[in-house]
mmCIF file of C-alpha atoms in Angstrom:
data_model
loop_
_atom_site.group_PDB
_atom_site.id
_atom_site.type_symbol
_atom_site.label_atom_id
_atom_site.label_comp_id
_atom_site.label_asym_id
_atom_site.label_seq_id
_atom_site.Cartn_x
_atom_site.Cartn_y
_atom_site.Cartn_z
ATOM 1 C CA UNK V 6 -17.232 -159.433 63.254
ATOM 2 C CA UNK V 7 -15.892 -162.218 65.424
ATOM 3 C CA UNK V 8 -15.647 -165.379 63.296
ATOM 4 C CA UNK V 9 -16.148 -167.524 66.394
ATOM 5 C CA UNK V 10 -19.753 -166.328 66.362
ATOM 6 C CA UNK V 11 -20.332 -168.612 63.376
ATOM 7 C CA UNK V 12 -20.395 -171.677 65.647
ATOM 8 C CA UNK V 13 -23.733 -173.420 65.063
ATOM 9 C CA UNK V 14 -23.626 -176.269 67.608
ATOM 10 C CA UNK V 15 -24.973 -174.786 70.861
ATOM 11 C CA UNK V 16 -23.338 -175.600 74.195
ATOM 12 C CA UNK V 17 -25.078 -173.745 77.045
ATOM 13 C CA UNK V 18 -22.787 -172.631 79.834
ATOM 14 C CA UNK V 19 -23.379 -172.632 83.568
ATOM 15 C CA UNK V 20 -25.057 -169.392 84.737
ATOM 16 C CA UNK V 21 -22.641 -166.837 86.190
ATOM 17 C CA UNK V 22 -22.478 -166.659 89.974
ATOM 18 C CA UNK V 23 -23.839 -163.115 89.826
ATOM 19 C CA UNK V 24 -27.194 -164.320 88.501
ATOM 20 C CA UNK V 25 -30.190 -164.100 90.827
ATOM 21 C CA UNK V 26 -31.121 -167.689 91.794
ATOM 22 C CA UNK V 27 -34.817 -166.799 91.938
ATOM 23 C CA UNK V 28 -34.666 -165.439 88.380
ATOM 24 C CA UNK V 29 -32.942 -168.601 87.166
ATOM 25 C CA UNK V 30 -35.591 -170.759 88.773
ATOM 26 C CA UNK V 31 -38.177 -168.552 87.115
ATOM 27 C CA UNK V 32 -36.567 -169.118 83.719
ATOM 28 C CA UNK V 33 -36.673 -172.856 84.275
ATOM 29 C CA UNK V 34 -40.342 -172.647 85.282
ATOM 30 C CA UNK V 35 -41.200 -170.721 82.119
ATOM 31 C CA UNK V 36 -39.283 -173.157 79.944
ATOM 32 C CA UNK V 37 -41.003 -176.102 81.617
ATOM 33 C CA UNK V 38 -44.426 -174.485 81.219
ATOM 34 C CA UNK V 39 -43.826 -173.965 77.507
ATOM 35 C CA UNK V 40 -42.644 -177.560 77.112
ATOM 36 C CA UNK V 41 -45.699 -179.020 78.861
ATOM 37 C CA UNK V 42 -48.026 -176.660 77.013
ATOM 38 C CA UNK V 43 -46.635 -177.565 73.601
ATOM 39 C CA UNK V 44 -46.694 -181.298 74.267
ATOM 40 C CA UNK V 45 -50.331 -181.031 75.326
ATOM 41 C CA UNK V 46 -51.128 -178.851 72.299
ATOM 42 C CA UNK V 47 -49.748 -181.586 70.048
ATOM 43 C CA UNK V 48 -51.944 -184.113 71.846
ATOM 44 C CA UNK V 49 -55.020 -181.901 71.529
ATOM 45 C CA UNK V 50 -54.360 -181.484 67.819
ATOM 46 C CA UNK V 51 -54.340 -185.250 67.273
ATOM 47 C CA UNK V 52 -57.624 -185.407 69.205
ATOM 48 C CA UNK V 53 -59.128 -182.805 66.835
ATOM 49 C CA UNK V 54 -59.576 -180.262 69.609
ATOM 50 C CA UNK V 55 -57.340 -177.874 67.644
ATOM 51 C CA UNK V 56 -57.876 -177.195 63.948
ATOM 52 C CA UNK V 57 -55.963 -175.429 61.237
ATOM 53 C CA UNK V 58 -52.192 -175.144 61.475
ATOM 54 C CA UNK V 59 -50.234 -175.593 64.680
ATOM 55 C CA UNK V 60 -46.513 -174.857 65.053
ATOM 56 C CA UNK V 61 -44.699 -175.670 68.284
ATOM 57 C CA UNK V 62 -41.759 -174.148 70.169
ATOM 58 C CA UNK V 63 -40.465 -177.550 71.290
ATOM 59 C CA UNK V 64 -36.671 -177.293 71.511
ATOM 60 C CA UNK V 65 -36.664 -173.490 71.337
ATOM 61 C CA UNK V 66 -37.694 -172.805 74.937
ATOM 62 C CA UNK V 67 -34.387 -171.241 75.960
ATOM 63 C CA UNK V 68 -34.534 -168.831 73.017
ATOM 64 C CA UNK V 69 -38.137 -167.919 73.791
ATOM 65 C CA UNK V 70 -37.609 -167.278 77.494
ATOM 66 C CA UNK V 71 -34.326 -165.434 77.007
ATOM 67 C CA UNK V 72 -35.831 -163.072 74.458
ATOM 68 C CA UNK V 73 -38.907 -162.347 76.548
ATOM 69 C CA UNK V 74 -36.765 -161.743 79.639
ATOM 70 C CA UNK V 75 -34.978 -158.967 77.742
ATOM 71 C CA UNK V 76 -38.166 -157.090 76.864
ATOM 72 C CA UNK V 77 -39.673 -154.373 79.019
ATOM 73 C CA UNK V 78 -43.450 -154.223 79.542
ATOM 74 C CA UNK V 79 -43.486 -151.075 77.401
ATOM 75 C CA UNK V 80 -41.804 -152.744 74.425
ATOM 76 C CA UNK V 81 -43.754 -154.142 71.492
ATOM 77 C CA UNK V 82 -43.544 -157.721 70.238
ATOM 78 C CA UNK V 83 -44.354 -159.115 66.795
ATOM 79 C CA UNK V 84 -43.918 -162.854 66.250
ATOM 80 C CA UNK V 85 -44.122 -165.549 63.627
ATOM 81 C CA UNK V 86 -46.837 -168.194 63.604
ATOM 82 C CA UNK V 87 -44.709 -170.242 66.055
ATOM 83 C CA UNK V 88 -45.993 -168.043 68.855
ATOM 84 C CA UNK V 89 -47.425 -170.044 71.774
ATOM 85 C CA UNK V 90 -44.291 -169.946 73.906
ATOM 86 C CA UNK V 91 -43.789 -166.229 73.379
ATOM 87 C CA UNK V 92 -47.304 -165.476 74.577
ATOM 88 C CA UNK V 93 -46.791 -167.596 77.693
ATOM 89 C CA UNK V 94 -43.374 -166.109 78.504
ATOM 90 C CA UNK V 95 -44.730 -162.613 77.886
ATOM 91 C CA UNK V 96 -47.275 -163.273 80.629
ATOM 92 C CA UNK V 97 -50.415 -164.451 78.834
ATOM 93 C CA UNK V 98 -52.754 -166.706 80.782
ATOM 94 C CA UNK V 99 -52.246 -170.344 79.677
ATOM 95 C CA UNK V 100 -55.983 -170.952 79.719
ATOM 96 C CA UNK V 101 -56.615 -168.086 77.303
ATOM 97 C CA UNK V 102 -53.809 -169.252 75.034
ATOM 98 C CA UNK V 103 -55.170 -172.806 74.944
ATOM 99 C CA UNK V 104 -58.708 -171.494 74.449
ATOM 100 C CA UNK V 105 -57.510 -169.586 71.401
ATOM 101 C CA UNK V 106 -55.989 -172.756 70.000
ATOM 102 C CA UNK V 107 -59.364 -174.430 70.578
ATOM 103 C CA UNK V 108 -61.104 -171.559 68.760
ATOM 104 C CA UNK V 109 -63.114 -170.539 71.815
ATOM 105 C CA UNK V 110 -64.563 -167.140 72.697
ATOM 106 C CA UNK V 111 -62.396 -166.898 75.830
ATOM 107 C CA UNK V 112 -59.180 -167.084 73.799
ATOM 108 C CA UNK V 113 -56.660 -164.276 73.444
ATOM 109 C CA UNK V 114 -58.141 -163.316 70.070
ATOM 110 C CA UNK V 115 -61.708 -164.302 70.880
ATOM 111 C CA UNK V 116 -61.352 -167.606 69.090
ATOM 112 C CA UNK V 117 -60.843 -165.913 65.740
ATOM 113 C CA UNK V 118 -57.103 -166.315 65.348
ATOM 114 C CA UNK V 119 -56.231 -169.814 66.442
ATOM 115 C CA UNK V 120 -52.680 -171.036 66.863
ATOM 116 C CA UNK V 121 -51.007 -168.622 64.465
ATOM 117 C CA UNK V 122 -52.636 -165.335 65.498
ATOM 118 C CA UNK V 123 -52.194 -164.816 69.224
ATOM 119 C CA UNK V 124 -52.697 -161.168 70.178
ATOM 120 C CA UNK V 125 -52.779 -159.289 73.465
ATOM 121 C CA UNK V 126 -52.692 -155.491 73.354
ATOM 122 C CA UNK V 127 -52.244 -155.286 77.126
ATOM 123 C CA UNK V 128 -49.034 -157.288 76.865
ATOM 124 C CA UNK V 129 -48.070 -155.349 73.736
ATOM 125 C CA UNK V 130 -47.889 -158.635 71.868
ATOM 126 C CA UNK V 131 -49.230 -157.434 68.545
ATOM 127 C CA UNK V 132 -49.759 -160.709 66.873
ATOM 128 C CA UNK V 133 -48.481 -163.897 65.530
ATOM 129 C CA UNK V 134 -48.538 -163.759 61.734
ATOM 130 C CA UNK V 135 -49.484 -166.656 59.483
ATOM 131 C CA UNK V 136 -47.743 -165.335 56.363
ATOM 132 C CA UNK V 137 -43.973 -165.755 56.291
ATOM 133 C CA UNK V 138 -42.546 -162.274 56.826
ATOM 134 C CA UNK V 139 -45.996 -160.731 57.285
ATOM 135 C CA UNK V 140 -44.964 -159.385 60.678
ATOM 136 C CA UNK V 141 -42.002 -157.389 59.394
ATOM 137 C CA UNK V 142 -43.746 -154.399 57.745
ATOM 138 C CA UNK V 143 -46.134 -153.717 60.663
ATOM 139 C CA UNK V 144 -43.320 -154.155 63.186
ATOM 140 C CA UNK V 145 -41.233 -151.679 61.232
ATOM 141 C CA UNK V 146 -44.222 -149.345 61.178
ATOM 142 C CA UNK V 147 -44.568 -149.588 64.948
ATOM 143 C CA UNK V 148 -40.914 -148.621 65.308
ATOM 144 C CA UNK V 149 -41.537 -145.675 62.978
ATOM 145 C CA UNK V 150 -44.394 -144.536 65.238
ATOM 146 C CA UNK V 151 -42.100 -144.716 68.278
ATOM 147 C CA UNK V 152 -39.456 -142.664 66.476
ATOM 148 C CA UNK V 153 -42.054 -140.024 65.597
ATOM 149 C CA UNK V 154 -43.416 -139.856 69.162
ATOM 150 C CA UNK V 155 -40.185 -139.400 71.058
ATOM 151 C CA UNK V 156 -36.462 -138.991 71.122
ATOM 152 C CA UNK V 157 -33.930 -141.796 71.536
ATOM 153 C CA UNK V 158 -32.772 -142.520 75.054
ATOM 154 C CA UNK V 159 -32.668 -145.167 77.777
ATOM 155 C CA UNK V 160 -36.400 -144.749 78.455
ATOM 156 C CA UNK V 161 -37.476 -145.064 74.832
ATOM 157 C CA UNK V 162 -39.782 -147.871 73.802
ATOM 158 C CA UNK V 163 -38.486 -150.447 71.334
ATOM 159 C CA UNK V 164 -39.843 -153.140 69.042
ATOM 160 C CA UNK V 165 -38.778 -156.769 68.832
ATOM 161 C CA UNK V 166 -39.698 -158.527 65.604
ATOM 162 C CA UNK V 167 -39.209 -162.287 65.450
ATOM 163 C CA UNK V 168 -38.662 -164.147 62.209
ATOM 164 C CA UNK V 169 -37.528 -167.542 61.073
ATOM 165 C CA UNK V 170 -34.485 -168.330 58.967
ATOM 166 C CA UNK V 171 -36.619 -168.746 55.845
ATOM 167 C CA UNK V 172 -37.906 -165.184 56.144
ATOM 168 C CA UNK V 173 -34.436 -163.783 55.398
ATOM 169 C CA UNK V 174 -34.938 -164.690 51.724
ATOM 170 C CA UNK V 175 -38.152 -162.786 51.055
ATOM 171 C CA UNK V 176 -38.688 -159.224 49.913
ATOM 172 C CA UNK V 177 -40.267 -157.944 53.140
ATOM 173 C CA UNK V 178 -37.057 -158.771 55.017
ATOM 174 C CA UNK V 179 -34.903 -156.578 52.816
ATOM 175 C CA UNK V 180 -37.471 -153.804 52.448
ATOM 176 C CA UNK V 181 -38.032 -153.619 56.203
ATOM 177 C CA UNK V 182 -34.330 -153.610 57.077
ATOM 178 C CA UNK V 183 -33.640 -150.943 54.496
ATOM 179 C CA UNK V 184 -36.387 -148.648 55.798
ATOM 180 C CA UNK V 185 -35.347 -149.254 59.414
ATOM 181 C CA UNK V 186 -31.800 -148.239 58.548
ATOM 182 C CA UNK V 187 -32.772 -145.194 56.494
ATOM 183 C CA UNK V 188 -35.305 -143.941 59.043
ATOM 184 C CA UNK V 189 -33.237 -144.781 62.158
ATOM 185 C CA UNK V 190 -35.844 -146.968 63.833
ATOM 186 C CA UNK V 191 -35.690 -148.514 67.338
ATOM 187 C CA UNK V 192 -36.250 -152.129 66.352
ATOM 188 C CA UNK V 193 -34.458 -155.425 66.896
ATOM 189 C CA UNK V 194 -35.069 -158.083 64.270
ATOM 190 C CA UNK V 195 -34.471 -161.518 65.798
ATOM 191 C CA UNK V 196 -33.845 -164.440 63.470
ATOM 192 C CA UNK V 197 -34.685 -167.692 65.247
ATOM 193 C CA UNK V 198 -32.490 -169.989 63.185
ATOM 194 C CA UNK V 199 -33.561 -173.575 63.775
ATOM 195 C CA UNK V 200 -31.571 -174.591 60.672
ATOM 196 C CA UNK V 201 -34.606 -175.465 58.558
ATOM 197 C CA UNK V 202 -36.992 -173.372 56.479
ATOM 198 C CA UNK V 203 -39.770 -175.964 56.620
ATOM 199 C CA UNK V 204 -37.604 -178.861 55.360
ATOM 200 C CA UNK V 205 -34.832 -176.948 53.574
ATOM 201 C CA UNK V 206 -31.472 -176.493 55.348
ATOM 202 C CA UNK V 207 -30.266 -172.925 55.666
ATOM 203 C CA UNK V 208 -27.062 -173.759 53.812
ATOM 204 C CA UNK V 209 -29.121 -174.838 50.786
ATOM 205 C CA UNK V 210 -31.268 -171.709 50.754
ATOM 206 C CA UNK V 211 -29.022 -168.821 51.773
ATOM 207 C CA UNK V 212 -25.916 -167.607 49.991
ATOM 208 C CA UNK V 213 -24.784 -166.353 53.409
ATOM 209 C CA UNK V 214 -25.775 -168.997 55.972
ATOM 210 C CA UNK V 215 -24.430 -166.880 58.844
ATOM 211 C CA UNK V 216 -27.732 -165.045 58.943
ATOM 212 C CA UNK V 217 -26.674 -162.337 61.393
ATOM 213 C CA UNK V 218 -24.548 -160.951 58.558
ATOM 214 C CA UNK V 219 -27.557 -160.405 56.311
ATOM 215 C CA UNK V 220 -27.970 -156.858 57.621
ATOM 216 C CA UNK V 221 -24.553 -155.748 56.355
ATOM 217 C CA UNK V 222 -25.993 -154.389 53.096
ATOM 218 C CA UNK V 223 -27.957 -151.908 55.204
ATOM 219 C CA UNK V 224 -25.174 -151.230 57.720
ATOM 220 C CA UNK V 225 -27.227 -152.879 60.447
ATOM 221 C CA UNK V 226 -24.960 -154.466 63.082
ATOM 222 C CA UNK V 227 -25.620 -158.156 63.680
ATOM 223 C CA UNK V 228 -24.711 -160.762 66.262
ATOM 224 C CA UNK V 229 -25.180 -164.497 66.671
ATOM 225 C CA UNK V 230 -26.019 -166.135 69.985
ATOM 226 C CA UNK V 231 -26.384 -169.700 71.246
ATOM 227 C CA UNK V 232 -30.147 -170.152 71.302
ATOM 228 C CA UNK V 233 -29.895 -173.044 73.770
ATOM 229 C CA UNK V 234 -28.406 -170.749 76.434
ATOM 230 C CA UNK V 235 -31.203 -168.723 78.032
ATOM 231 C CA UNK V 236 -28.774 -166.334 79.768
ATOM 232 C CA UNK V 237 -26.757 -165.713 76.608
ATOM 233 C CA UNK V 238 -29.943 -165.023 74.640
ATOM 234 C CA UNK V 239 -31.250 -162.645 77.297
ATOM 235 C CA UNK V 240 -27.983 -160.709 77.483
ATOM 236 C CA UNK V 241 -27.581 -160.453 73.707
ATOM 237 C CA UNK V 242 -31.173 -159.276 73.315
ATOM 238 C CA UNK V 243 -30.807 -156.734 76.118
ATOM 239 C CA UNK V 244 -27.693 -155.321 74.468
ATOM 240 C CA UNK V 245 -29.417 -155.037 71.084
ATOM 241 C CA UNK V 246 -32.535 -153.461 72.603
ATOM 242 C CA UNK V 247 -30.485 -150.968 74.604
ATOM 243 C CA UNK V 248 -28.658 -149.885 71.451
ATOM 244 C CA UNK V 249 -31.954 -149.600 69.577
ATOM 245 C CA UNK V 250 -33.412 -147.428 72.354
ATOM 246 C CA UNK V 251 -30.528 -145.068 72.902
ATOM 247 C CA UNK V 252 -29.573 -144.626 69.246
ATOM 248 C CA UNK V 253 -32.911 -145.242 67.471
ATOM 249 C CA UNK V 254 -31.048 -147.586 65.199
ATOM 250 C CA UNK V 255 -32.036 -151.132 64.153
ATOM 251 C CA UNK V 256 -30.161 -154.252 65.199
ATOM 252 C CA UNK V 257 -30.127 -157.837 63.890
ATOM 253 C CA UNK V 258 -29.795 -160.785 66.257
ATOM 254 C CA UNK V 259 -29.581 -164.437 65.247
ATOM 255 C CA UNK V 260 -30.435 -167.067 67.872
ATOM 256 C CA UNK V 261 -29.305 -170.525 66.778
ATOM 257 C CA UNK V 262 -31.451 -173.328 68.138
ATOM 258 C CA UNK V 263 -33.213 -176.506 67.027
ATOM 259 C CA UNK V 264 -36.819 -177.526 66.840
ATOM 260 C CA UNK V 265 -37.327 -181.033 68.133
ATOM 261 C CA UNK V 266 -40.356 -181.789 65.971
ATOM 262 C CA UNK V 267 -41.344 -181.122 62.389
ATOM 263 C CA UNK V 268 -42.238 -177.753 60.933
ATOM 264 C CA UNK V 269 -45.814 -178.160 62.150
ATOM 265 C CA UNK V 270 -47.706 -180.779 64.126
ATOM 266 C CA UNK V 271 -48.523 -182.731 60.953
ATOM 267 C CA UNK V 272 -44.924 -182.759 59.659
ATOM 268 C CA UNK V 273 -43.235 -186.130 60.366
ATOM 269 C CA UNK V 274 -39.778 -184.590 59.691
ATOM 270 C CA UNK V 275 -38.652 -187.466 57.484
ATOM 271 C CA UNK V 276 -35.915 -185.208 56.136
ATOM 272 C CA UNK V 277 -33.992 -185.948 59.357
ATOM 273 C CA UNK V 278 -32.047 -189.132 59.926
ATOM 274 C CA UNK V 279 -32.426 -191.134 63.115
ATOM 275 C CA UNK V 280 -28.901 -190.080 64.069
ATOM 276 C CA UNK V 281 -29.724 -186.401 63.612
ATOM 277 C CA UNK V 282 -32.905 -186.733 65.658
ATOM 278 C CA UNK V 283 -30.979 -188.357 68.472
ATOM 279 C CA UNK V 284 -28.280 -185.680 68.341
ATOM 280 C CA UNK V 285 -30.892 -182.958 68.713
ATOM 281 C CA UNK V 286 -32.460 -184.713 71.678
ATOM 282 C CA UNK V 287 -29.078 -184.757 73.360
ATOM 283 C CA UNK V 288 -28.959 -180.946 72.941
ATOM 284 C CA UNK V 289 -32.458 -180.442 74.376
ATOM 285 C CA UNK V 290 -32.189 -177.119 76.290
ATOM 286 C CA UNK V 291 -34.708 -177.961 79.014
ATOM 287 C CA UNK V 292 -32.960 -180.936 80.665
ATOM 288 C CA UNK V 293 -29.596 -179.250 80.016
ATOM 289 C CA UNK V 294 -30.649 -176.118 81.905
ATOM 290 C CA UNK V 295 -32.156 -178.187 84.686
ATOM 291 C CA UNK V 296 -28.901 -180.134 85.054
ATOM 292 C CA UNK V 297 -26.903 -176.900 85.249
ATOM 293 C CA UNK V 298 -29.174 -175.501 87.964
ATOM 294 C CA UNK V 299 -28.988 -178.714 89.980
ATOM 295 C CA UNK V 300 -25.213 -178.848 89.604
ATOM 296 C CA UNK V 301 -24.950 -175.259 90.894
ATOM 297 C CA UNK V 302 -27.377 -176.067 93.732
ATOM 298 C CA UNK V 303 -29.851 -173.467 92.539
ATOM 299 C CA UNK V 304 -32.384 -176.277 92.303
ATOM 300 C CA UNK V 305 -32.440 -179.763 93.739
ATOM 301 C CA UNK V 306 -34.128 -182.686 92.048
ATOM 302 C CA UNK V 307 -37.146 -182.500 94.326
ATOM 303 C CA UNK V 308 -37.706 -178.803 93.635
ATOM 304 C CA UNK V 309 -37.248 -179.311 89.903
ATOM 305 C CA UNK V 310 -39.752 -182.174 89.922
ATOM 306 C CA UNK V 311 -42.192 -179.986 91.811
ATOM 307 C CA UNK V 312 -41.886 -177.231 89.193
ATOM 308 C CA UNK V 313 -42.548 -179.778 86.443
ATOM 309 C CA UNK V 314 -45.608 -181.086 88.258
ATOM 310 C CA UNK V 315 -46.973 -177.594 88.828
ATOM 311 C CA UNK V 316 -46.497 -176.725 85.165
ATOM 312 C CA UNK V 317 -48.241 -179.906 84.088
ATOM 313 C CA UNK V 318 -51.135 -179.097 86.409
ATOM 314 C CA UNK V 319 -51.328 -175.562 84.991
ATOM 315 C CA UNK V 320 -51.545 -176.938 81.462
ATOM 316 C CA UNK V 321 -54.200 -179.462 82.478
ATOM 317 C CA UNK V 322 -56.207 -176.597 83.956
ATOM 318 C CA UNK V 323 -55.713 -174.655 80.714
ATOM 319 C CA UNK V 324 -57.100 -177.557 78.676
ATOM 320 C CA UNK V 325 -60.072 -177.882 81.025
ATOM 321 C CA UNK V 326 -60.736 -174.137 80.751
ATOM 322 C CA UNK V 327 -60.568 -174.243 76.958
ATOM 323 C CA UNK V 328 -62.764 -177.328 76.769
ATOM 324 C CA UNK V 329 -65.434 -175.706 78.947
ATOM 325 C CA UNK V 330 -65.377 -172.397 77.059
ATOM 326 C CA UNK V 331 -68.038 -171.614 74.439
ATOM 327 C CA UNK V 332 -67.314 -171.008 70.780
ATOM 328 C CA UNK V 333 -67.789 -167.472 69.460
ATOM 329 C CA UNK V 334 -71.453 -166.537 69.034
ATOM 330 C CA UNK V 335 -72.543 -166.464 65.393
ATOM 331 C CA UNK V 336 -74.095 -163.040 66.066
ATOM 332 C CA UNK V 337 -70.553 -161.687 66.523
ATOM 333 C CA UNK V 338 -69.345 -163.009 63.170
ATOM 334 C CA UNK V 339 -68.777 -159.561 61.708
ATOM 335 C CA UNK V 340 -67.352 -157.920 64.818
ATOM 336 C CA UNK V 341 -63.859 -156.450 64.458
ATOM 337 C CA UNK V 342 -63.970 -156.386 60.659
ATOM 338 C CA UNK V 343 -63.068 -152.701 60.849
ATOM 339 C CA UNK V 344 -61.644 -150.694 63.724
ATOM 340 C CA UNK V 345 -64.490 -148.192 63.311
ATOM 341 C CA UNK V 346 -67.938 -148.495 61.755
ATOM 342 C CA UNK V 347 -68.033 -148.111 57.981
ATOM 343 C CA UNK V 348 -71.213 -147.037 56.240
ATOM 344 C CA UNK V 349 -72.876 -149.415 53.745
ATOM 345 C CA UNK V 350 -70.739 -152.360 54.737
ATOM 346 C CA UNK V 351 -72.391 -155.682 53.971
ATOM 347 C CA UNK V 352 -72.777 -157.988 56.964
ATOM 348 C CA UNK V 353 -74.798 -160.724 55.310
ATOM 349 C CA UNK V 354 -73.880 -164.360 55.127
ATOM 350 C CA UNK V 355 -72.600 -165.893 51.888
ATOM 351 C CA UNK V 356 -75.403 -165.881 49.343
ATOM 352 C CA UNK V 357 -77.228 -162.930 50.853
ATOM 353 C CA UNK V 358 -78.023 -160.071 48.509
ATOM 354 C CA UNK V 359 -75.613 -157.121 48.953
ATOM 355 C CA UNK V 360 -78.576 -154.757 48.412
ATOM 356 C CA UNK V 361 -81.006 -156.415 50.769
ATOM 357 C CA UNK V 362 -80.889 -157.493 54.413
ATOM 358 C CA UNK V 363 -77.336 -157.597 55.672
ATOM 359 C CA UNK V 364 -76.365 -153.979 55.095
ATOM 360 C CA UNK V 365 -74.776 -152.304 58.081
ATOM 361 C CA UNK V 366 -78.000 -150.428 58.892
ATOM 362 C CA UNK V 367 -79.922 -153.723 59.020
ATOM 363 C CA UNK V 368 -77.436 -155.505 61.222
ATOM 364 C CA UNK V 369 -79.036 -157.000 64.333
ATOM 365 C CA UNK V 370 -78.470 -154.778 67.325
ATOM 366 C CA UNK V 371 -77.610 -151.740 65.199
ATOM 367 C CA UNK V 372 -79.812 -148.718 64.629
#
């Protein structure tokens, strides 16, 4: 493997002249939408509109948009709990995403999942997962289903499974990679390496801090890409997905980026010095990409400002939609417990007798 891939300080390059200007403007719009959405989500959390845990994609917008640009509509996506940006870039309605964060019935998961469990079957986004590494076994299972249904080839479906750098140290990572290699599965595992597993640096937690090499034990090819360069991320992901499709073999991709805030909204990130915080702000991918587009005359300042304003308005509308949406009806509390009805299942509230009212047959609205 090329040792130059071990560079960890990202330096996004100007887009090649062959790139479609409209697509580049679209990437900037998506990145700006994610930025405005996440900033407003942080505000709504401090105003107690959002409960539970809330993890933001601030600083990772180029990675998010590049990865989603590489996916086809027929591909399947499994994410970590840092999932808002992926849902937006995959095409989810911002109002429904914000409503889910608010715990409202109009949310992507009906208000049941909150920030960490965004799900949209139509977009083939099969969940954010709140447990570290919890997404890896089901994502591997989805790839197994694809392998059983059809042959490898350019039209094959594929799976993209996102994980953080901390996930590379847990059992599900190694078990999933081993099975994917043994069973020849069409899946790309993407490590979004923002250098910190909560507050622990990668170098202090991984015997091999070049995380794209962690698949070597399973003969899974790996590559590292500058996560601040949306075009580089897109191209690297497209290459990995194409190999997964045509060979039905897994791939490992590491996107190196930085999160600009703490691990979650409530994390003050005191483990960073003021100098480090300032250095990360200087590497912020959003203004860097904007500057590149303006320099190449793909955008001018007025057009870029207009995109920012439109994204801010879209997020304001999303907040208004979420605020006006109702919470889930208590009568639906036990909906979706099982995919199909199960006899003698108790649907009572805590404290109800399991042999009295509350059995499935006595459930309101059921015969």
